[in-house]
């Protein structure tokens, strides 16, 4: 499988949601699993094939359009460092 170096809007939204939910899970003192479940659901949705997506699920947000692959990858790296994976 070829490594991606960019994301479309759908992928950006869902990867950003996953990263944010995971960060909330790490910072939540009541270690329930709701944020982790949201994280995993968002990751799963990010991999939905383009022909099966509903691209009109919300109006497009310019701030999400501006997100880059590198910014999202940096957020993942930061979280990885926080939990001791790097």
Short mmCIF file of C-alpha atoms in Angstrom, two decimals:
data_model
loop_
_atom_site.label_atom_id
_atom_site.label_comp_id
_atom_site.label_asym_id
_atom_site.label_seq_id
_atom_site.Cartn_x
_atom_site.Cartn_y
_atom_site.Cartn_z
CA UNK A 1 0.00 0.00 0.00
CA UNK A 2 1.41 3.36 -1.04
CA UNK A 3 2.03 5.93 1.69
CA UNK A 4 -0.20 9.00 1.40
CA UNK A 5 1.25 12.47 1.67
CA UNK A 6 -1.99 14.43 1.42
CA UNK A 7 -5.61 14.11 2.50
CA UNK A 8 -8.87 15.19 0.97
CA UNK A 9 -11.45 17.11 3.02
CA UNK A 10 -13.23 13.96 4.28
CA UNK A 11 -9.98 12.45 5.49
CA UNK A 12 -8.81 15.70 7.10
CA UNK A 13 -12.07 16.01 9.05
CA UNK A 14 -12.04 12.47 10.31
CA UNK A 15 -8.33 12.32 11.14
CA UNK A 16 -8.60 15.68 12.95
CA UNK A 17 -11.62 14.40 14.92
CA UNK A 18 -9.71 11.23 15.80
CA UNK A 19 -6.65 13.16 16.99
CA UNK A 20 -8.78 15.55 19.05
CA UNK A 21 -10.82 12.74 20.60
CA UNK A 22 -7.69 10.81 21.52
CA UNK A 23 -6.19 13.92 23.12
CA UNK A 24 -9.40 14.42 25.11
CA UNK A 25 -9.20 10.79 26.20
CA UNK A 26 -5.63 11.27 27.42
CA UNK A 27 -6.48 14.46 29.30
CA UNK A 28 -9.76 13.25 30.80
CA UNK A 29 -9.41 12.36 34.47
CA UNK A 30 -12.50 10.13 34.30
CA UNK A 31 -10.88 7.51 32.07
CA UNK A 32 -14.08 6.35 30.39
CA UNK A 33 -13.99 5.02 26.88
CA UNK A 34 -16.32 7.47 25.09
CA UNK A 35 -13.52 9.64 23.67
CA UNK A 36 -11.52 6.59 22.67
CA UNK A 37 -14.57 5.14 20.89
CA UNK A 38 -15.05 8.44 19.04
CA UNK A 39 -11.39 8.35 18.07
CA UNK A 40 -11.65 4.84 16.66
CA UNK A 41 -14.92 5.60 14.85
CA UNK A 42 -13.37 8.68 13.26
CA UNK A 43 -10.33 6.68 12.13
CA UNK A 44 -12.61 4.06 10.64
CA UNK A 45 -14.60 6.74 8.79
CA UNK A 46 -11.40 8.29 7.41
CA UNK A 47 -10.77 5.07 5.48
CA UNK A 48 -14.22 4.87 3.88
CA UNK A 49 -13.67 4.62 0.11
CA UNK A 50 -14.51 7.85 -1.78
CA UNK A 51 -17.43 6.27 -3.62
CA UNK A 52 -19.10 5.41 -0.29
CA UNK A 53 -18.68 8.81 1.39
CA UNK A 54 -21.27 11.49 1.96
CA UNK A 55 -19.11 14.52 1.20
CA UNK A 56 -22.01 16.87 1.99
CA UNK A 57 -22.37 15.80 5.61
CA UNK A 58 -21.53 19.33 6.81
CA UNK A 59 -20.69 22.61 5.13
CA UNK A 60 -16.98 22.77 4.39
CA UNK A 61 -14.95 24.73 6.91
CA UNK A 62 -12.04 26.77 5.50
CA UNK A 63 -9.92 26.01 8.58
CA UNK A 64 -10.15 22.29 7.84
CA UNK A 65 -9.35 22.92 4.19
CA UNK A 66 -6.15 24.63 5.34
CA UNK A 67 -4.99 21.64 7.38
CA UNK A 68 -2.10 19.81 5.82
CA UNK A 69 -0.95 16.22 6.03
CA UNK A 70 2.20 17.45 7.80
CA UNK A 71 0.19 19.30 10.46
CA UNK A 72 -1.92 16.24 11.21
CA UNK A 73 1.16 14.01 11.23
CA UNK A 74 2.82 16.42 13.71
CA UNK A 75 -0.23 16.20 15.99
CA UNK A 76 0.00 12.41 15.93
CA UNK A 77 3.72 12.60 16.71
CA UNK A 78 3.05 14.95 19.63
CA UNK A 79 0.46 12.57 21.07
CA UNK A 80 2.82 9.64 20.54
CA UNK A 81 5.52 11.42 22.53
CA UNK A 82 3.01 12.23 25.28
CA UNK A 83 2.15 8.57 25.78
CA UNK A 84 5.75 7.40 25.43
CA UNK A 85 5.66 5.81 21.96
CA UNK A 86 8.59 7.86 20.72
#
